[in-house]
Coordinates of C-alpha atoms in Angstrom, one line a residue:
M65 CA -44.7 -87.5 -34.7
R66 CA -45.5 -83.7 -34.6
N67 CA -44.2 -82.9 -31.7
L68 CA -40.2 -84.8 -32.4
F69 CA -40.9 -82.5 -35.4
Y70 CA -41.3 -79.5 -33.9
L71 CA -38.2 -80.6 -31.4
L72 CA -35.6 -81.1 -33.9
T73 CA -36.6 -77.6 -35.5
F74 CA -35.9 -76.0 -32.2
V75 CA -32.9 -78.4 -31.6
I76 CA -31.5 -77.0 -34.9
V77 CA -32.8 -73.1 -35.1
A78 CA -32.3 -72.3 -31.2
P79 CA -28.8 -72.3 -31.1
I80 CA -27.8 -70.4 -35.3
T81 CA -29.9 -68.0 -33.6
L82 CA -28.3 -67.8 -30.7
V83 CA -24.5 -67.2 -32.4
T84 CA -25.7 -64.9 -35.3
S85 CA -27.7 -62.7 -32.2
L86 CA -24.3 -62.4 -30.3
F87 CA -22.4 -61.7 -33.4
S88 CA -24.4 -58.7 -34.3
L89 CA -23.9 -57.2 -30.3
N90 CA -20.2 -57.7 -31.0
A91 CA -20.2 -56.0 -34.1
L92 CA -22.3 -53.4 -33.4
A93 CA -20.3 -53.0 -29.8
R94 CA -17.7 -52.6 -32.5
A95 CA -18.5 -50.4 -34.1
N96 CA -19.3 -47.6 -31.7
S97 CA -16.1 -48.2 -30.0
S98 CA -14.8 -46.9 -33.2
E99 CA -16.6 -44.2 -33.8
N100 CA -15.8 -42.6 -30.8
I101 CA -11.9 -42.9 -31.3
V102 CA -12.8 -41.2 -34.6
Y103 CA -14.7 -39.0 -33.0
Q104 CA -12.6 -37.9 -29.5
A105 CA -10.8 -34.3 -29.1
Q106 CA -7.2 -34.9 -30.1
P107 CA -4.8 -32.6 -28.0
S108 CA -3.2 -29.9 -30.1
Q109 CA 0.4 -29.4 -30.4
E110 CA 0.5 -26.2 -31.5
K111 CA 1.5 -24.0 -28.6
I112 CA -1.0 -21.6 -28.9
S113 CA -1.9 -17.7 -26.7
A114 CA -5.0 -16.2 -26.2
F115 CA -3.7 -13.4 -28.6
T116 CA -2.8 -15.8 -31.4
A117 CA -6.0 -18.4 -30.9
P118 CA -9.6 -16.6 -31.2
R119 CA -11.8 -19.5 -29.1
Y120 CA -15.4 -18.3 -30.8
G121 CA -17.3 -20.1 -27.7
S122 CA -18.1 -17.0 -24.6
R123 CA -18.1 -17.3 -20.9
V124 CA -19.5 -13.8 -20.9
Y125 CA -21.7 -13.5 -24.0
A126 CA -23.9 -17.1 -22.7
A127 CA -26.4 -15.8 -25.6
L128 CA -24.8 -17.0 -28.2
P129 CA -25.6 -20.5 -29.9
G130 CA -24.2 -23.8 -28.7
T131 CA -23.4 -25.4 -31.7
I132 CA -21.8 -23.1 -34.7
G133 CA -21.7 -24.0 -38.0
Q134 CA -25.1 -26.4 -39.2
V135 CA -26.8 -25.4 -42.4
A136 CA -30.1 -23.9 -41.1
G137 CA -30.7 -21.5 -38.6
V138 CA -27.6 -21.8 -36.8
A139 CA -24.3 -19.1 -36.7
T140 CA -21.2 -19.5 -38.2
A141 CA -17.9 -19.5 -36.5
K142 CA -18.0 -15.8 -38.3
D143 CA -21.0 -14.5 -37.2
A144 CA -20.0 -16.0 -33.9
R145 CA -17.6 -13.6 -33.6
I146 CA -19.8 -10.8 -35.3
E147 CA -22.0 -11.9 -32.1
I148 CA -19.3 -11.4 -29.8
T149 CA -18.1 -8.7 -30.7
K150 CA -21.6 -7.2 -30.9
Q151 CA -22.9 -8.4 -27.4
Y152 CA -19.2 -6.5 -26.3
L153 CA -19.7 -3.4 -27.6
E154 CA -23.4 -3.4 -26.0
K155 CA -22.0 -4.0 -23.0
Y156 CA -20.0 -1.2 -22.9
N157 CA -22.5 1.5 -24.7
S158 CA -19.2 2.0 -26.8
P159 CA -19.9 4.1 -30.6
L160 CA -18.5 1.6 -32.1
L161 CA -21.7 -0.3 -31.7
G162 CA -23.1 -1.2 -35.5
Y163 CA -20.1 -1.3 -36.5
E164 CA -18.8 -5.6 -35.9
E165 CA -19.5 -6.5 -38.6
K166 CA -16.9 -4.1 -40.1
I167 CA -14.3 -5.2 -37.6
I168 CA -14.1 -9.1 -38.7
E169 CA -14.4 -8.6 -42.3
E170 CA -10.7 -6.4 -41.9
S171 CA -9.5 -8.0 -39.0
D172 CA -9.7 -10.9 -41.7
K173 CA -9.1 -9.7 -45.0
K174 CA -5.8 -8.8 -42.9
S175 CA -5.3 -12.1 -41.3
L176 CA -6.0 -10.1 -37.6
D177 CA -7.0 -11.7 -34.0
F178 CA -10.8 -10.8 -34.5
R179 CA -10.3 -8.9 -30.8
L180 CA -8.0 -7.4 -31.7
L181 CA -9.0 -3.8 -33.2
T182 CA -11.5 -4.2 -30.3
A183 CA -9.3 -4.7 -27.2
I184 CA -6.5 -1.8 -28.3
A185 CA -9.9 0.3 -28.8
Q186 CA -11.2 -0.3 -25.3
Q187 CA -7.5 0.3 -24.3
E188 CA -7.0 3.5 -25.9
S189 CA -9.9 5.2 -25.7
N190 CA -12.6 3.5 -23.8
L191 CA -13.5 2.1 -27.3
C192 CA -14.6 5.2 -27.9
K193 CA -16.1 7.5 -25.9
K194 CA -12.4 9.2 -25.4
I195 CA -11.3 10.8 -28.4
P196 CA -10.4 13.9 -30.2
S197 CA -14.3 15.1 -31.0
E198 CA -15.3 13.9 -35.0
S199 CA -11.2 12.4 -35.6
Y200 CA -13.5 8.7 -34.8
N201 CA -9.9 7.9 -33.5
C202 CA -10.6 5.4 -31.4
W203 CA -7.1 3.9 -31.9
G204 CA -4.6 6.6 -30.4
W205 CA -3.2 6.3 -34.4
G206 CA -1.7 8.5 -35.7
I207 CA -1.3 10.5 -32.6
H208 CA 1.6 13.2 -32.4
S209 CA 2.7 17.0 -30.7
K210 CA 1.6 17.5 -34.0
G211 CA -1.9 16.9 -33.5
T212 CA -4.3 14.1 -34.0
L213 CA -4.6 11.5 -37.1
R214 CA -8.7 12.5 -37.9
F215 CA -10.7 9.7 -40.6
N216 CA -14.1 10.5 -41.7
S217 CA -15.9 8.1 -39.8
F218 CA -15.4 4.9 -37.9
G219 CA -15.2 2.6 -41.6
E220 CA -12.7 4.6 -42.7
A221 CA -10.7 4.4 -39.4
I222 CA -11.4 0.6 -39.1
E223 CA -9.8 -0.2 -42.4
E224 CA -6.8 2.3 -42.3
V225 CA -5.7 0.8 -38.0
S226 CA -6.2 -2.4 -39.4
R227 CA -4.6 -2.2 -42.9
G228 CA -1.7 -0.3 -40.8
L229 CA -1.3 -3.7 -37.7
R230 CA -1.0 -5.7 -41.0
E231 CA 1.5 -3.2 -42.7
E232 CA 4.1 -1.7 -39.6
Y233 CA 4.1 -3.8 -36.7
F234 CA 2.6 -7.9 -38.4
N235 CA 4.7 -7.9 -41.7
K236 CA 7.5 -6.0 -39.9
G237 CA 8.4 -8.7 -36.4
F238 CA 6.2 -6.6 -34.1
G239 CA 2.5 -8.4 -34.2
E240 CA 3.3 -11.8 -32.2
T241 CA 1.9 -10.6 -28.8
P242 CA 0.7 -7.7 -27.7
E243 CA 3.8 -7.3 -25.6
E244 CA 5.8 -6.7 -29.4
I245 CA 2.7 -4.3 -30.6
M246 CA 3.5 -2.9 -27.3
K247 CA 6.9 -2.4 -27.9
K248 CA 6.1 0.0 -31.0
W249 CA 2.8 1.3 -30.3
V250 CA 3.6 2.5 -26.5
P251 CA 7.3 2.1 -25.8
H252 CA 7.7 3.8 -22.3
S253 CA 4.2 2.3 -21.0
P254 CA 4.5 1.9 -17.5
E255 CA 5.1 -1.6 -16.7
G256 CA 3.8 -2.8 -19.6
S257 CA 0.3 -1.3 -18.8
W258 CA -0.7 -1.0 -22.3
A259 CA -0.4 -4.5 -22.8
K260 CA -1.7 -6.1 -19.6
G261 CA -5.2 -4.0 -20.7
V262 CA -5.0 -5.0 -24.3
N263 CA -4.8 -9.4 -23.3
Q264 CA -7.3 -8.4 -20.4
F265 CA -9.7 -7.3 -23.1
I266 CA -8.9 -9.8 -25.5
L267 CA -9.7 -12.6 -23.0
E268 CA -13.3 -10.9 -22.0
M269 CA -13.9 -11.6 -25.5
E270 CA -13.0 -14.9 -25.4

């Protein structure tokens, strides 16, 4: 009699257990599939260029943290841009080293690509290594036949050049690309070499 009871119990419970297990596995598989769809990267429909869309990874500066934006001990996107700029200035032994935070701060205030000021400084003065003595003018800003515009510090120069780029170039239709900036900055650049150089230096800071 006891054996019959065990047999009946097995016959009833086993199918229920099997069906429940299959249902749970199916639900889990559906959940994983949905999660993959939610987190799948979506292709951008916006037309972007290396100049207008700064990236926070770097093929040159591999020491950057691999993850951006987590709470503890990991750089934010802004910190990554500072680090990219710092390492670029270090690589070329630039006198601007130490002003990377100022460069990012002023670029953000004026809504400029964070790499633009550094790229122009590289094109104009080899990152401030070839400038008039004590002028702090790494960008060739205000240079004309009567002399060179001088600043009291690199910080003041960064503020003035970023303001000038925003107000005199971007706001007046000369800021879409380095080629557009060149039309006003140095309109007689041979074969567009100025813009080519700025583009190249921007790409080096990806």
